[in-house]
Backbone as ProteinMPNN parsed JSONL, in Angstrom:
{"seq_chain_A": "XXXXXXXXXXXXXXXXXXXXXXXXXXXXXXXXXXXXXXXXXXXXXXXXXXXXXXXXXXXXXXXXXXXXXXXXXXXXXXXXXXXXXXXXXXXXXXXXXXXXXXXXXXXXXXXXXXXXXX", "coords_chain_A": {"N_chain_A": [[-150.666, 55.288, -48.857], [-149.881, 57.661, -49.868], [-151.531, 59.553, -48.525], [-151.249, 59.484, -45.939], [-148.699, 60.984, -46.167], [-149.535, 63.527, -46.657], [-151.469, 63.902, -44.79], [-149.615, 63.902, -42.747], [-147.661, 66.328, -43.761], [-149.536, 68.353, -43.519], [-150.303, 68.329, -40.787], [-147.417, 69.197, -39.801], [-147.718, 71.612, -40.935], [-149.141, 73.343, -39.559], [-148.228, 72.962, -37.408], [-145.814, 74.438, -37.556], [-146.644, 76.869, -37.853], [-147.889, 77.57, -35.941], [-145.618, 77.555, -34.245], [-144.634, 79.685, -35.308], [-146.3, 82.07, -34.477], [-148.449, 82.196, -36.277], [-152.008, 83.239, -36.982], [-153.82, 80.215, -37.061], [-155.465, 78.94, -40.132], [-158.013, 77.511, -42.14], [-158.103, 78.248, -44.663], [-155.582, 79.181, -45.616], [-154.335, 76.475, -45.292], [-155.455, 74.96, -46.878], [-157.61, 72.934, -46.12], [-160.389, 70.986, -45.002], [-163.083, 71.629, -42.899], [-163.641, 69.469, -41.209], [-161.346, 67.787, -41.92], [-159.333, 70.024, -40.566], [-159.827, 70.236, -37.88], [-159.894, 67.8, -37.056], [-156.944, 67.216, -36.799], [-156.211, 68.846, -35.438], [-157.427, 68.504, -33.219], [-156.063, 65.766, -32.544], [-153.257, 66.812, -32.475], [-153.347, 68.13, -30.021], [-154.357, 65.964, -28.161], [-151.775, 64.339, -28.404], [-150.116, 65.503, -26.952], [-148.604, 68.014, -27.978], [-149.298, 70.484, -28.916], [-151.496, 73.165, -26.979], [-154.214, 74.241, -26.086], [-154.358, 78.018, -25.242], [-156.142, 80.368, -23.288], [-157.728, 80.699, -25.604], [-155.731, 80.37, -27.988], [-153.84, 78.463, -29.534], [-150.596, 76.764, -28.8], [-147.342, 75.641, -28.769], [-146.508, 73.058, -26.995], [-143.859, 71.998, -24.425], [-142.765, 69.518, -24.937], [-143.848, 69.727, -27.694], [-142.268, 71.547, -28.653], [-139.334, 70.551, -28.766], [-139.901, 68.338, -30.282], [-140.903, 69.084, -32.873], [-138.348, 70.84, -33.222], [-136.761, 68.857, -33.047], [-137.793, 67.21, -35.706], [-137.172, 69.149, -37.72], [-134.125, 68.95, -37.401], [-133.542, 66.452, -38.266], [-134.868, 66.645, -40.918], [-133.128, 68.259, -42.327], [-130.935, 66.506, -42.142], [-131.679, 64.078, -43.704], [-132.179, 65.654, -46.276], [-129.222, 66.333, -47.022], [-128.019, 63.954, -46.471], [-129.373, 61.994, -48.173], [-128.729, 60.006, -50.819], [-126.694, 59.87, -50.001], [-126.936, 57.72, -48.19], [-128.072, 55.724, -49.649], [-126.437, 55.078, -51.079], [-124.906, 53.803, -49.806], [-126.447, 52.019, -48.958], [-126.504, 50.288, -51.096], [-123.713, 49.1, -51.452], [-124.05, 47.37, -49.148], [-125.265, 44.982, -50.46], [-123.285, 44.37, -52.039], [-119.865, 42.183, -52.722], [-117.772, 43.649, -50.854], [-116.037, 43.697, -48.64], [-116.672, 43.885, -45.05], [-114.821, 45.446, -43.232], [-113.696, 47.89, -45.748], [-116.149, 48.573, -46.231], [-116.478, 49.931, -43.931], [-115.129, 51.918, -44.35], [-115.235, 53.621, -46.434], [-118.269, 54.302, -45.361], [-117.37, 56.009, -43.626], [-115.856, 58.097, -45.389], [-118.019, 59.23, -46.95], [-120.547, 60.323, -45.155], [-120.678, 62.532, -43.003], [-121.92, 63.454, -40.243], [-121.091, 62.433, -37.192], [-123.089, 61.754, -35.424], [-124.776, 59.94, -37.521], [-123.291, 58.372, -38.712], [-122.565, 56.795, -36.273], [-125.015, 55.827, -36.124], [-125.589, 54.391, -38.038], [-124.009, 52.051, -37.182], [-121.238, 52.134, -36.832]], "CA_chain_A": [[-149.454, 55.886, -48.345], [-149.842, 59.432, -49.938], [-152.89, 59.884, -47.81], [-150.409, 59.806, -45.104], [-147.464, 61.533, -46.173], [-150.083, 64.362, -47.072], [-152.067, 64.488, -43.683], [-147.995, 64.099, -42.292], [-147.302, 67.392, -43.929], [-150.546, 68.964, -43.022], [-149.927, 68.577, -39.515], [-146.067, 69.924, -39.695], [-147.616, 73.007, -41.8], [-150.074, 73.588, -38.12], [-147.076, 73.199, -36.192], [-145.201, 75.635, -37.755], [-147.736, 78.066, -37.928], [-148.2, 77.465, -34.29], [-144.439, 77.763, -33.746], [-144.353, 81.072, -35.803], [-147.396, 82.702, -33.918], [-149.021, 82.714, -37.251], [-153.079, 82.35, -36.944], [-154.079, 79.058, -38.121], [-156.553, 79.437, -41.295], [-158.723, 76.676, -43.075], [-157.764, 78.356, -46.449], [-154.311, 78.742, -46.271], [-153.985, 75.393, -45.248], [-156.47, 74.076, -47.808], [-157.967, 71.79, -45.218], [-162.172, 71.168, -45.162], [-163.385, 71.83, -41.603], [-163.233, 68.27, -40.308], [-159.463, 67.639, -41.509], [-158.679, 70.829, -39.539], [-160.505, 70.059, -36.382], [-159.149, 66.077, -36.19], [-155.606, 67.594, -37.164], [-155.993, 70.208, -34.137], [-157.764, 67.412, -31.772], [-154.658, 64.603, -32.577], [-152.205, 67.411, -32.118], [-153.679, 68.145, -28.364], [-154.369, 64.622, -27.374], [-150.51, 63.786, -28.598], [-149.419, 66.675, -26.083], [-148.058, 68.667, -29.311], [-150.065, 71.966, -28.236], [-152.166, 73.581, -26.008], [-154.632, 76.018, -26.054], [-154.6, 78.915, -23.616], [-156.979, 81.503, -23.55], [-158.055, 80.922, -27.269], [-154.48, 80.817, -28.907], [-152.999, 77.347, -29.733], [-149.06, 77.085, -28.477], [-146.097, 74.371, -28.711], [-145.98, 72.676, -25.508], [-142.734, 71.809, -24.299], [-143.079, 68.7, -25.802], [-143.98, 70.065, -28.918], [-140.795, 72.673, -29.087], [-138.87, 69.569, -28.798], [-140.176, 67.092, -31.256], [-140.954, 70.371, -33.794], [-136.875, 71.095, -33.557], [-136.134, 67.33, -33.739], [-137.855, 67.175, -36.969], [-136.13, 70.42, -38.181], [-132.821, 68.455, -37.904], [-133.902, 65.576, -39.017], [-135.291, 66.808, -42.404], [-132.123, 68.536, -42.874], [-129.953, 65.707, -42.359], [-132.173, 63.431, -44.849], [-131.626, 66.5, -47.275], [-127.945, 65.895, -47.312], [-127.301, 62.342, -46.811], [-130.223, 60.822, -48.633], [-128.512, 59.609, -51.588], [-125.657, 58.985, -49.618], [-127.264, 56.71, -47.996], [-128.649, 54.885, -50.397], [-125.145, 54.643, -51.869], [-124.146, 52.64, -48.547], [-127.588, 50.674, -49.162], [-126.394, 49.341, -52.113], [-122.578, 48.902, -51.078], [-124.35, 46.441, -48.882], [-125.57, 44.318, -51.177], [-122.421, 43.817, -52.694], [-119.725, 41.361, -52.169], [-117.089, 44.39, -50.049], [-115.535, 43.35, -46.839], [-116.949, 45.109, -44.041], [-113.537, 47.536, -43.235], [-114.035, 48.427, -46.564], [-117.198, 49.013, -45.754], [-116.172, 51.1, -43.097], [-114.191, 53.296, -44.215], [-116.313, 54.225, -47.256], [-119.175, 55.102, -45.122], [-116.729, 57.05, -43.186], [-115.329, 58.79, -46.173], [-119.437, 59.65, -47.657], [-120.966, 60.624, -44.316], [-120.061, 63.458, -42.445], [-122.314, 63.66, -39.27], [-120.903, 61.402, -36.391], [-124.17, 60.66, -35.253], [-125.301, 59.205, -38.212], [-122.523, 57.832, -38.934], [-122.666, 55.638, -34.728], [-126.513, 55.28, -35.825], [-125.371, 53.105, -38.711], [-123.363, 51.261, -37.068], [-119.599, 52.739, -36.261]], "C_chain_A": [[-149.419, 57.379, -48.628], [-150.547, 59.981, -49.545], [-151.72, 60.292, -46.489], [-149.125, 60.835, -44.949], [-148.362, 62.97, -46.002], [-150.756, 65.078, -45.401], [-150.532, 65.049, -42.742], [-147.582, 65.584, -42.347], [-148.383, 68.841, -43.703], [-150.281, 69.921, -41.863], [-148.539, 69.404, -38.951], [-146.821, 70.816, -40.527], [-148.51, 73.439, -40.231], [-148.81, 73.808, -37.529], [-146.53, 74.097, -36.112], [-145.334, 76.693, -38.053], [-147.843, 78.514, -36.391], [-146.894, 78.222, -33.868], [-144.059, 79.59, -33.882], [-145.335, 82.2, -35.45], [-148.767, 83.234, -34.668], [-150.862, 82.138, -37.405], [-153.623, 81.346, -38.186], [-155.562, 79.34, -38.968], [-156.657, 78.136, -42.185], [-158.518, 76.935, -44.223], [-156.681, 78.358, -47.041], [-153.945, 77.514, -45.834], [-154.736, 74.039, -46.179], [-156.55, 72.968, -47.092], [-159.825, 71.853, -45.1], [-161.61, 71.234, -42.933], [-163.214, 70.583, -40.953], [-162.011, 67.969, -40.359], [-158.837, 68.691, -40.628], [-158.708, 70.46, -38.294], [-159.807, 68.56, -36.365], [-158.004, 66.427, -36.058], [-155.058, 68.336, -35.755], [-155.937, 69.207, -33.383], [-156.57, 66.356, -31.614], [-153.364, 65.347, -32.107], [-151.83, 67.285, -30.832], [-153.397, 66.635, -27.769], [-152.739, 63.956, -27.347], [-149.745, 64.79, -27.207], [-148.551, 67.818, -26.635], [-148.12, 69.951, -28.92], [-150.77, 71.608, -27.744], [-152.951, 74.713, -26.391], [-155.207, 76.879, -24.759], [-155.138, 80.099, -24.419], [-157.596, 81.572, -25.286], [-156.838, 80.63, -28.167], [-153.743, 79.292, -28.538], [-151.235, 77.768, -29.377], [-148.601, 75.671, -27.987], [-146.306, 74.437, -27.099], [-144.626, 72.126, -25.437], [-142.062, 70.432, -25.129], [-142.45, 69.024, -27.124], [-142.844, 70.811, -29.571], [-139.644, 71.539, -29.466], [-138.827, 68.739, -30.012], [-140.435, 68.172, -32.918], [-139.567, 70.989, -34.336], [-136.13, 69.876, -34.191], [-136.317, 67.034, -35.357], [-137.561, 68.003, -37.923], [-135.044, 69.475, -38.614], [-132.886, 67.077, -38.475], [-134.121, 65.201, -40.749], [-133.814, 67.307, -42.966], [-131.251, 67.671, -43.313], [-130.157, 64.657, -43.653], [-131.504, 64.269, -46.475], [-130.137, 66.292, -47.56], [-127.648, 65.24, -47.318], [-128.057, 61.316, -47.724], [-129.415, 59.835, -49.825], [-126.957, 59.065, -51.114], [-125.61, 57.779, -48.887], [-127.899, 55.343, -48.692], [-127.625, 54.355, -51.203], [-124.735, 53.352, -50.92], [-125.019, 51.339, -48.369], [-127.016, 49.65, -49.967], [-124.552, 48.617, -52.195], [-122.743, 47.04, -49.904], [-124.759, 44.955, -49.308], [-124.32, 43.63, -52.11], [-121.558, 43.026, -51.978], [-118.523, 42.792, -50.968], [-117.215, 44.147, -49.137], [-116.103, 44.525, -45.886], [-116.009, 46.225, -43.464], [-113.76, 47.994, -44.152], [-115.478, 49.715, -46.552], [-117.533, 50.352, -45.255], [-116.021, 52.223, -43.63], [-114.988, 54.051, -45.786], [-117.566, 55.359, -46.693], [-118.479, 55.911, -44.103], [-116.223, 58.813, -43.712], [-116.636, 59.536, -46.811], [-120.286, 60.223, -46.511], [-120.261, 61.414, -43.092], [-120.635, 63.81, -41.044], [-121.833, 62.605, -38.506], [-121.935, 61.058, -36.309], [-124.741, 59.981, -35.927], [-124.581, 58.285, -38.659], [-122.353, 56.289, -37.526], [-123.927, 55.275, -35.198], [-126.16, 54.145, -37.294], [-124.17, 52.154, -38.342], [-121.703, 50.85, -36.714], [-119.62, 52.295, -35.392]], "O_chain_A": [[-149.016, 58.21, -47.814], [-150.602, 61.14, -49.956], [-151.48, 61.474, -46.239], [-148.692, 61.332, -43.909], [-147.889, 63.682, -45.115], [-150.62, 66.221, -44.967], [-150.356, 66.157, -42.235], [-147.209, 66.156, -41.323], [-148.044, 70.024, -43.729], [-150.129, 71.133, -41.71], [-148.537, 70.091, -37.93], [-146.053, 70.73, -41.485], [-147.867, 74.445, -39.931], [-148.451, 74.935, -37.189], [-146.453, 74.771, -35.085], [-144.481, 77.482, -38.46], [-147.863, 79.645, -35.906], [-146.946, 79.294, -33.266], [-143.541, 80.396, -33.109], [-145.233, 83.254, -36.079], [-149.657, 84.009, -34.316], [-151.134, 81.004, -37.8], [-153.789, 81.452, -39.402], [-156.555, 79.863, -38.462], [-155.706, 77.704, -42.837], [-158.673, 76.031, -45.044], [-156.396, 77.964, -48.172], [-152.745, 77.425, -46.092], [-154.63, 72.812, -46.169], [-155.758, 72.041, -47.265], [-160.37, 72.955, -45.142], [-160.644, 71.048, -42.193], [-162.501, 70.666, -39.953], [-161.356, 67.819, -39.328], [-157.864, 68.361, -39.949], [-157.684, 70.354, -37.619], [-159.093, 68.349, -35.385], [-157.593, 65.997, -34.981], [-153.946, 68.37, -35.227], [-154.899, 68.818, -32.846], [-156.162, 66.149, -30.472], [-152.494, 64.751, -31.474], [-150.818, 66.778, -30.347], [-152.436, 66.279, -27.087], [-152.428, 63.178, -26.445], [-148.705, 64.387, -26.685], [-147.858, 68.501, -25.882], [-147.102, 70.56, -28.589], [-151.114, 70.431, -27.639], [-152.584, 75.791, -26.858], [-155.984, 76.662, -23.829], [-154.868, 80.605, -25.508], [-157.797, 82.614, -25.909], [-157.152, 80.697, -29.356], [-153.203, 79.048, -27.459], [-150.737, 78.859, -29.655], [-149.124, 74.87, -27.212], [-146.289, 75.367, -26.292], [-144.189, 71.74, -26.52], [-141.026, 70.445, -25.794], [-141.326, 68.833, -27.589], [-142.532, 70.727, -30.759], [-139.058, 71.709, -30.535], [-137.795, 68.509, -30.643], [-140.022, 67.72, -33.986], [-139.452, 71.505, -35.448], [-135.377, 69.746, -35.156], [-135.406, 66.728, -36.126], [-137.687, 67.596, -39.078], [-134.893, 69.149, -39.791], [-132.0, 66.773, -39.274], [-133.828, 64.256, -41.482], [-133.366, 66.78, -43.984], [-130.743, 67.722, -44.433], [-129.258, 64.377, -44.446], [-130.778, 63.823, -47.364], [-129.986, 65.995, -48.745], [-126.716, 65.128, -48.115], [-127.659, 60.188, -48.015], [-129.605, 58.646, -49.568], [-126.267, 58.189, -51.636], [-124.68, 56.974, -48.848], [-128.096, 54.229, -48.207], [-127.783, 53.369, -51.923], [-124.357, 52.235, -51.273], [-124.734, 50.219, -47.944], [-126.991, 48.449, -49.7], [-124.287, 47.707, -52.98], [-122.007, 46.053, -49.877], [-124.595, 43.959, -48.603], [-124.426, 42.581, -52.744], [-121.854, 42.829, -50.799], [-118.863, 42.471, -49.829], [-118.282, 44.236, -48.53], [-115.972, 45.743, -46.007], [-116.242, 47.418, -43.272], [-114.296, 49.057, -43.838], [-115.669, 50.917, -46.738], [-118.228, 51.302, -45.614], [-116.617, 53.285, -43.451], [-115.126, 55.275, -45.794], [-117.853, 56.49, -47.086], [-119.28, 56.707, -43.611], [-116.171, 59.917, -43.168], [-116.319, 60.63, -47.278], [-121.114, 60.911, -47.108], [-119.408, 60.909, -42.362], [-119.862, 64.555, -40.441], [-122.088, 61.538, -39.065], [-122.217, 60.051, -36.958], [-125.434, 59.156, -35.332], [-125.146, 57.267, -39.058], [-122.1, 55.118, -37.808], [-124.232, 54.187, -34.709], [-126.697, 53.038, -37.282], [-123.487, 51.59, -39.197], [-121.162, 49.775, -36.452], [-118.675, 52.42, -34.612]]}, "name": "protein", "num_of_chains": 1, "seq": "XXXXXXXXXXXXXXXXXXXXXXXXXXXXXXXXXXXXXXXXXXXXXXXXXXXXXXXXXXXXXXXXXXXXXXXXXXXXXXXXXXXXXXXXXXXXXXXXXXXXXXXXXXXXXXXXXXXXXX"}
């Protein structure tokens, strides 16, 4: 699993190198030559980037799913533990209005709030 999380964050450090026009480099990404090159080739084949004329760039796609996981990480950052509060709220015996209105009162984004279940 930390093989994954690791190549995971690899690939989002490319992206956002990409995103930021910043040329990509084997050293600051402490990557050997083959993790770079599969990292690049999986990017492309996903439709992630493109390269034109020499110079890797977010495809539309990629601007997309590159912002998504922007807000994404953020939202984790602020609710994680609040969610894990509502994990364990589950487990107990509390009536589901209860329920409710708890994770109403601990969660502040509507949409996350309809994605569990409002």
């Amino acid at each position: 699993m930390f093989s994954s999380v690791y190549q995971t964050e690899k690939s989002r450090e490319m992206l956002g190198s990409i995103q930021e026009r910043v040329p990509l480099s084997l050293s600051n990404l402490k990557l050997s030559r083959k993790q770079y090159y599969s990292r690049l080739h999986n990017l492309i084949i996903c439709g992630l980037i493109q390269n034109t004329n020499g110079r890797y760039a977010l495809t539309s796609f990629g601007k997309v799913i590159f912002d998504w996981h922007l807000v994404i990480r953020d939202t984790i950052a602020k609710e994680y533990w609040k969610l894990r509060a509502i994990d364990m709220l589950g487990s107990s015996a509390i009536p589901d209005s209860e329920r409710s209105k708890m994770v109403d009162t601990l969660i502040e984004n509507e949409k996350l709030r309809q994605f569990l279940g409002k």
